Short mmCIF file of C-alpha atoms in Angstrom, two decimals:
data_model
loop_
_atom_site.label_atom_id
_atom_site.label_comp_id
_atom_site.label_asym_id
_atom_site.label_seq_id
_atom_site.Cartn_x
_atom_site.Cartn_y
_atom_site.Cartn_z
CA UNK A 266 7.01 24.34 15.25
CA UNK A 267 3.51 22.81 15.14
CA UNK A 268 0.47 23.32 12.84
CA UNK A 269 -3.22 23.59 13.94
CA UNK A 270 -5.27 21.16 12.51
CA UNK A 271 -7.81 23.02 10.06
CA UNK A 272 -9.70 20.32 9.69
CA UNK A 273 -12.75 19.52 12.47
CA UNK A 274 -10.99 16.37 13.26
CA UNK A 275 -9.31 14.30 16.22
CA UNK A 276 -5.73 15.77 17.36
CA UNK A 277 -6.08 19.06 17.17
CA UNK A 278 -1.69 19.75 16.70
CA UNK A 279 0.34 18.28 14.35
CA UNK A 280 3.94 18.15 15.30
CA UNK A 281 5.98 19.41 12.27
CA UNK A 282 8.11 16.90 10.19
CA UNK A 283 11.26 17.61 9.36
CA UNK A 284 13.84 16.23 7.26
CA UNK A 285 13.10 13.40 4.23
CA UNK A 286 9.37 12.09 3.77
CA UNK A 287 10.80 9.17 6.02
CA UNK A 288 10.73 10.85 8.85
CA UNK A 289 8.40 13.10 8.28
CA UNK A 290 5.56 9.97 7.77
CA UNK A 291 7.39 8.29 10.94
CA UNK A 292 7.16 11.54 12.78
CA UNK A 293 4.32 13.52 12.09
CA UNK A 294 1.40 13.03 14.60
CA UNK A 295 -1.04 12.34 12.17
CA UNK A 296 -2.72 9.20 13.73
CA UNK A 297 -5.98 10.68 15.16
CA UNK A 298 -7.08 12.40 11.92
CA UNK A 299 -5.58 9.81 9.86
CA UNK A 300 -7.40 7.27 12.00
CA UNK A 301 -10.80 9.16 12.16
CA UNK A 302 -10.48 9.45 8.18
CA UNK A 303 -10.45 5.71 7.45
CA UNK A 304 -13.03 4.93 9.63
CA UNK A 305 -15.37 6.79 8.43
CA UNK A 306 -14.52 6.08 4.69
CA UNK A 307 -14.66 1.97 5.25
CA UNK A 308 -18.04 2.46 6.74
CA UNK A 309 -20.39 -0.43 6.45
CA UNK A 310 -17.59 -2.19 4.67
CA UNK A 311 -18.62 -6.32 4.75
CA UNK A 312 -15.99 -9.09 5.59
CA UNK A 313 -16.31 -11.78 2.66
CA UNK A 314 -17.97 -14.87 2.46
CA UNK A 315 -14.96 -17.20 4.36
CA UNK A 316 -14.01 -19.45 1.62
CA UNK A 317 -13.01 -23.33 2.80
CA UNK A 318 -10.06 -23.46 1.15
CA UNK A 319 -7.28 -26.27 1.54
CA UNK A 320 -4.08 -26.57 1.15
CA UNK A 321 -3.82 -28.21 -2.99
CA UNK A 322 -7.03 -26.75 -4.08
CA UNK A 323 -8.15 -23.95 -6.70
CA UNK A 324 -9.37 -20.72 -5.13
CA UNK A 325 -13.09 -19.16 -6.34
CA UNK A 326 -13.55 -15.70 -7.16
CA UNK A 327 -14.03 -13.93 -4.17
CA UNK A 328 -16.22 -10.26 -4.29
CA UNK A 329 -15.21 -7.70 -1.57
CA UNK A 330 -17.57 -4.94 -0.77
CA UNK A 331 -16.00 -1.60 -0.44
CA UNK A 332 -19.31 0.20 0.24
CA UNK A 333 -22.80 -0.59 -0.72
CA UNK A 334 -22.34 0.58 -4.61
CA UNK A 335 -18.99 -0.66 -4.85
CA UNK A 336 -17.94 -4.33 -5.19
CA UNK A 337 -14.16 -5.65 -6.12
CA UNK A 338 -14.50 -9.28 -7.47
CA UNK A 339 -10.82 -11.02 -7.54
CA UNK A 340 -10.54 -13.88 -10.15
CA UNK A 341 -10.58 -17.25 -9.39
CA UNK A 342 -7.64 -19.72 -10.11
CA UNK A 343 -6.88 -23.30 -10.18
CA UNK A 344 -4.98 -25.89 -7.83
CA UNK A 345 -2.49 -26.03 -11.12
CA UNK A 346 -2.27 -22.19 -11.26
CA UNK A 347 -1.42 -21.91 -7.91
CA UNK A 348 1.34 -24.93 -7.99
CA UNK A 349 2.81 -23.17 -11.28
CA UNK A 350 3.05 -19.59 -9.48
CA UNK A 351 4.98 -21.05 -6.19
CA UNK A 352 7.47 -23.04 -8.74
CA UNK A 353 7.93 -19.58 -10.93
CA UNK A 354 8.81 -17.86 -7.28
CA UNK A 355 10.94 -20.22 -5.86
CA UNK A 356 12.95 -20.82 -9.48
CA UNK A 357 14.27 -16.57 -9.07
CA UNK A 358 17.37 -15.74 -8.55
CA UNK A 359 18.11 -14.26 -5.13
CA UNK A 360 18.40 -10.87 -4.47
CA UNK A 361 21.67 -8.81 -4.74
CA UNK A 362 22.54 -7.20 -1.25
CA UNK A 363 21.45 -3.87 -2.41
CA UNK A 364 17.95 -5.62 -3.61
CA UNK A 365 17.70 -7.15 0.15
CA UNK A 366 18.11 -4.03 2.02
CA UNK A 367 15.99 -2.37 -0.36
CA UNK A 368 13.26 -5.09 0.29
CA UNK A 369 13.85 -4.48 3.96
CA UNK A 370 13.26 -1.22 3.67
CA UNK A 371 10.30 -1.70 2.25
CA UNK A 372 8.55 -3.90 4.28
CA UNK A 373 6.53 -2.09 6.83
CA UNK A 374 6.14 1.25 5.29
CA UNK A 375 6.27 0.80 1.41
CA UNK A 376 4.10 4.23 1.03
CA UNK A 377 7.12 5.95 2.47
CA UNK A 378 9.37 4.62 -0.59
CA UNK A 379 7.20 5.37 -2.73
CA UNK A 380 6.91 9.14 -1.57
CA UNK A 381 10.87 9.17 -1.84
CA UNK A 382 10.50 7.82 -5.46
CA UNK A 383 8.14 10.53 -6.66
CA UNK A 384 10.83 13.35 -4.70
CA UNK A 385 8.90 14.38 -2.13
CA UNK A 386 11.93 15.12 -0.67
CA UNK A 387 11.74 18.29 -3.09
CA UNK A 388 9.13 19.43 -1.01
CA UNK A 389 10.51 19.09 2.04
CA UNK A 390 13.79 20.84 0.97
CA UNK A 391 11.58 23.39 -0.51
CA UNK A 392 9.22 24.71 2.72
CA UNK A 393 11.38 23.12 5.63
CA UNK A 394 10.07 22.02 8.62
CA UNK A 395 6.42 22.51 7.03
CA UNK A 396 3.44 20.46 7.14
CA UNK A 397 2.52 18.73 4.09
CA UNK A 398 -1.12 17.45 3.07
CA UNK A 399 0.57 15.41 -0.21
CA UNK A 400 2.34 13.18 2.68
CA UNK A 401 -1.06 13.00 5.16
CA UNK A 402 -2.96 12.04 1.17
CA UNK A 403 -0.36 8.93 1.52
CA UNK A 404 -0.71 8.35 5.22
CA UNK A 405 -4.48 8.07 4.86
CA UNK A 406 -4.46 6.34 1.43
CA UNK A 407 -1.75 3.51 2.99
CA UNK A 408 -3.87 3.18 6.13
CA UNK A 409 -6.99 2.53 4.10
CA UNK A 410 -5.98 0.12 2.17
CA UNK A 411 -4.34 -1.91 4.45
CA UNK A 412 -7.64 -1.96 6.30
CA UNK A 413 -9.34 -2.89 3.44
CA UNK A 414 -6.87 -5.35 2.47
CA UNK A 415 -6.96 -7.34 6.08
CA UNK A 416 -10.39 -7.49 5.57
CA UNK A 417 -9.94 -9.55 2.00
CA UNK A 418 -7.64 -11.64 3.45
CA UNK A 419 -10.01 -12.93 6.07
CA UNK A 420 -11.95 -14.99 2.69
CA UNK A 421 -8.87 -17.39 2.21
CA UNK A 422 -6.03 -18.16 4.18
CA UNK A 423 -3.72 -18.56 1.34
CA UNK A 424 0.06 -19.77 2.47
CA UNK A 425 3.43 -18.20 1.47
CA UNK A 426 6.24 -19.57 -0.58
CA UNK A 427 8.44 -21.29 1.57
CA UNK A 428 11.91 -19.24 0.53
CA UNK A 429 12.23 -16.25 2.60
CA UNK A 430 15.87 -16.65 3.13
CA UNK A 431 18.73 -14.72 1.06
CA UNK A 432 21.28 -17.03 1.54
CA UNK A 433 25.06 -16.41 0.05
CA UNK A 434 24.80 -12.41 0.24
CA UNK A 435 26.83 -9.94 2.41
CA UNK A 436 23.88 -8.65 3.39
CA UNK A 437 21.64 -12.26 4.08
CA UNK A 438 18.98 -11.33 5.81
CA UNK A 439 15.10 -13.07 6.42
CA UNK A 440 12.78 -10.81 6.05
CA UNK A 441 9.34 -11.46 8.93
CA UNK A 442 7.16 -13.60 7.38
CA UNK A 443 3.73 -12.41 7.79
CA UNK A 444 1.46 -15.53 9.22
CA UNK A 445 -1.84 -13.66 7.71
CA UNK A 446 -3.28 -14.70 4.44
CA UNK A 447 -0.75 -14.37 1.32
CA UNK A 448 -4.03 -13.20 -0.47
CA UNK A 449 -4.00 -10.72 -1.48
CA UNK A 450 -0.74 -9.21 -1.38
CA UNK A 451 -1.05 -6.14 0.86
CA UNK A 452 2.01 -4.28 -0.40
CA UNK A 453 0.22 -4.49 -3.97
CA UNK A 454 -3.23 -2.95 -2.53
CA UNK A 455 -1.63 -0.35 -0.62
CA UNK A 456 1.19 1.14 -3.57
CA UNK A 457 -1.26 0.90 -6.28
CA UNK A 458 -3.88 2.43 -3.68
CA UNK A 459 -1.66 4.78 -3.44
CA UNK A 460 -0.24 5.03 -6.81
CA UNK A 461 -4.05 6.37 -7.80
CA UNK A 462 -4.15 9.48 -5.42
CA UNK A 463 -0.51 10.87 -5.66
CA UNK A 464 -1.12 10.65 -9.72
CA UNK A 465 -4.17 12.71 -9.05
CA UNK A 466 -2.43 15.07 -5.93
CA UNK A 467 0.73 15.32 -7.94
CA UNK A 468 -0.36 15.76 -11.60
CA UNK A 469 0.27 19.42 -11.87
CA UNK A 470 4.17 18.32 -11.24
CA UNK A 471 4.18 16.54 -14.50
CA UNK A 472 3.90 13.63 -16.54
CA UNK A 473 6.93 11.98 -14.85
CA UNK A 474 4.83 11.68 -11.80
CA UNK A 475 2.99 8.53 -13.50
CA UNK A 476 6.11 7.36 -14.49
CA UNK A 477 7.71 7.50 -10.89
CA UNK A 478 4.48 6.02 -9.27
CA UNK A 479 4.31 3.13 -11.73
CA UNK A 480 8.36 2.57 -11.19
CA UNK A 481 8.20 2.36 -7.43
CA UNK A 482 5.07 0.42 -7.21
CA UNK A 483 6.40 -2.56 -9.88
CA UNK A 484 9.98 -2.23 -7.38
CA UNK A 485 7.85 -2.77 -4.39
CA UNK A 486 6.00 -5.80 -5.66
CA UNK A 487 8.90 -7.15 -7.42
CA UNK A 488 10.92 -6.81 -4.30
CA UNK A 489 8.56 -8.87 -2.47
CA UNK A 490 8.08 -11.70 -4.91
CA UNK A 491 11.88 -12.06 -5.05
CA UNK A 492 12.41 -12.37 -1.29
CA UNK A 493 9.42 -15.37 -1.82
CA UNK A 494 6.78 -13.93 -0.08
CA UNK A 495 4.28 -13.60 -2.74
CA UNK A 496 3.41 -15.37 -6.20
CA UNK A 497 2.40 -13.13 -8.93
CA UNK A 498 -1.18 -14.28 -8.37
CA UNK A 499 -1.19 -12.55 -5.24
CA UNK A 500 0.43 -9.43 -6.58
CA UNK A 501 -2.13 -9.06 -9.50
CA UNK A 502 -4.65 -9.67 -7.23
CA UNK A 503 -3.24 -6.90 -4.86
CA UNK A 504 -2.96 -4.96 -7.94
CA UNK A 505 -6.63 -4.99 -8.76
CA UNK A 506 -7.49 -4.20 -5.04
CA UNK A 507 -5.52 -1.11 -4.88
CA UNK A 508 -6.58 0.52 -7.79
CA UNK A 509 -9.98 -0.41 -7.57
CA UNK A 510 -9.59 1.02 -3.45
CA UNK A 511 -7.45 4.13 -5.07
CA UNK A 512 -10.56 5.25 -7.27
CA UNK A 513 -13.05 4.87 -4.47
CA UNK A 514 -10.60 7.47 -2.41
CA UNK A 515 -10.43 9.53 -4.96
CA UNK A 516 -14.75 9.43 -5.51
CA UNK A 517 -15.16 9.29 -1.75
CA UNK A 518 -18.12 12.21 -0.60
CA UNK A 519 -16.18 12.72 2.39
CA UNK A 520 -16.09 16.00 2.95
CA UNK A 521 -12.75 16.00 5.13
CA UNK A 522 -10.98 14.03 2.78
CA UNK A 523 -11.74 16.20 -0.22
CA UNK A 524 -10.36 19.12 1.61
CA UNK A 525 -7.22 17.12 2.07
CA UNK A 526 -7.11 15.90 -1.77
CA UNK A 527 -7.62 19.81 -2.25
CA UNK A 528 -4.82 20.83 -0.45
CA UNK A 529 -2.40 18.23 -1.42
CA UNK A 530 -2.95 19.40 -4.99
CA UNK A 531 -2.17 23.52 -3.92
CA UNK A 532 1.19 22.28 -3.02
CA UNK A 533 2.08 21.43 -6.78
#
């Protein structure tokens, strides 16, 4: 079963997904559009001013430029901040084995978690084999902030917490340690990015739907301070991205992507 694309965009058939919003964001040939979308969204989006920062020193504020009207400044900290937020990470407690391959699972698509959290899988059960603009919303909202998130992280090449092991589990595992900048953290940008649109594409569903978002994006960032691969300093900084890249999606004049906000919301 495929879908024609109604939109005047690359890729002109989607192949159906099927089954849980897992496989139906692993499946669905959405990469074209999806693709297309961002790109013309980030626009004349500006790298930040590279900031010489070393190892033991504070870091400055650092503005990024979404578009030309739109400017995200991330607050500065201190050497001491900095030292205080590694020793607060590396004093948790490990994970539990069902925390750990929860983290895992989390760790290269946490949109799709998130779309489980908020019962997509409702949907899914609901229309079948059916395409479904509320998961493409996430695909596109995920992909754009990560892009715009890669971009921050080019200002300061912050380093991890060194304790990415979860030693003395059943299920000990190391979760990949990223060798980009820890700043800021891009599973923070991209679920509170995407936190903002299904709120707004979901909030004929119900109030719940806040609830849910807020729940899975907390888990997500949570999850990855606890498996030491982010302070909360580069969580809150995440945090500020995301929403701040959420509202720009949601205010974007692109006409393609307001037809997909539009028809995410007639599924509800």
């Amino acid at each position: 079963m495929v879908l024609q694309n109604p939109l005047k965009l690359p890729g002109k058939v989607y192949a159906a997904p099927s089954g849980s919003p897992l496989d139906a964001l692993q499946r669905m040939g959405s990469g074209d559009a999806r693709d297309h979308l961002v790109q013309a969204m980030l626009g004349s989006m500006k790298t930040p001013k590279e900031q010489k920062w070393q190892h033991g020193q504070g870091i400055p504020e650092i503005d990024v430029e979404l578009d030309s009207t739109r400017k995200v400044t991330l607050p500065a900290k201190t050497a001491k901040d900095l030292e205080d937020a590694v020793k607060q990470v590396g004093g948790r407690r490990d994970p539990t084995p069902a925390e750990t391959l929860r983290i895992q699972a989390q760790q290269f698509r946490p949109e799709v978690m998130m779309a489980v959290m908020c019962n997509l899988d409702s949907w899914v059960a609901k229309h079948g084999p059916a395409w479904s603009w509320t998961l493409f919303a996430v695909d596109v909202a995920a992909w754009y902030a990560a892009n715009v998130v890669a971009v921050a992280k080019m200002a300061v090449q912050l380093e991890r917490p060194t304790f990415a092991k979860f030693p003395g589990h059943a299920a000990s595992a190391v979760i990949s340690v990223p060798r980009y900048s820890a700043y800021p953290a891009g599973h923070a940008t991209i679920v509170h990015a995407v936190k903002v649109v299904l709120d707004c594409v979901m909030a004929k569903a119900g109030p719940h739907i806040q609830i849910a978002t807020s729940k899975m994006a907390n888990d997500v960032i949570e999850g990855r301070e606890r498996a030491r691969l982010h302070t909360r300093f580069d969580s809150d900084a995440g945090a500020i991205l995301g929403a701040e890249v959420g509202d720009a999606l949601l205010k974007s004049a692109n006409t393609d992507w307001k037809a997909v906000l539009d028809a995410a919301k007639e599924e509800w």
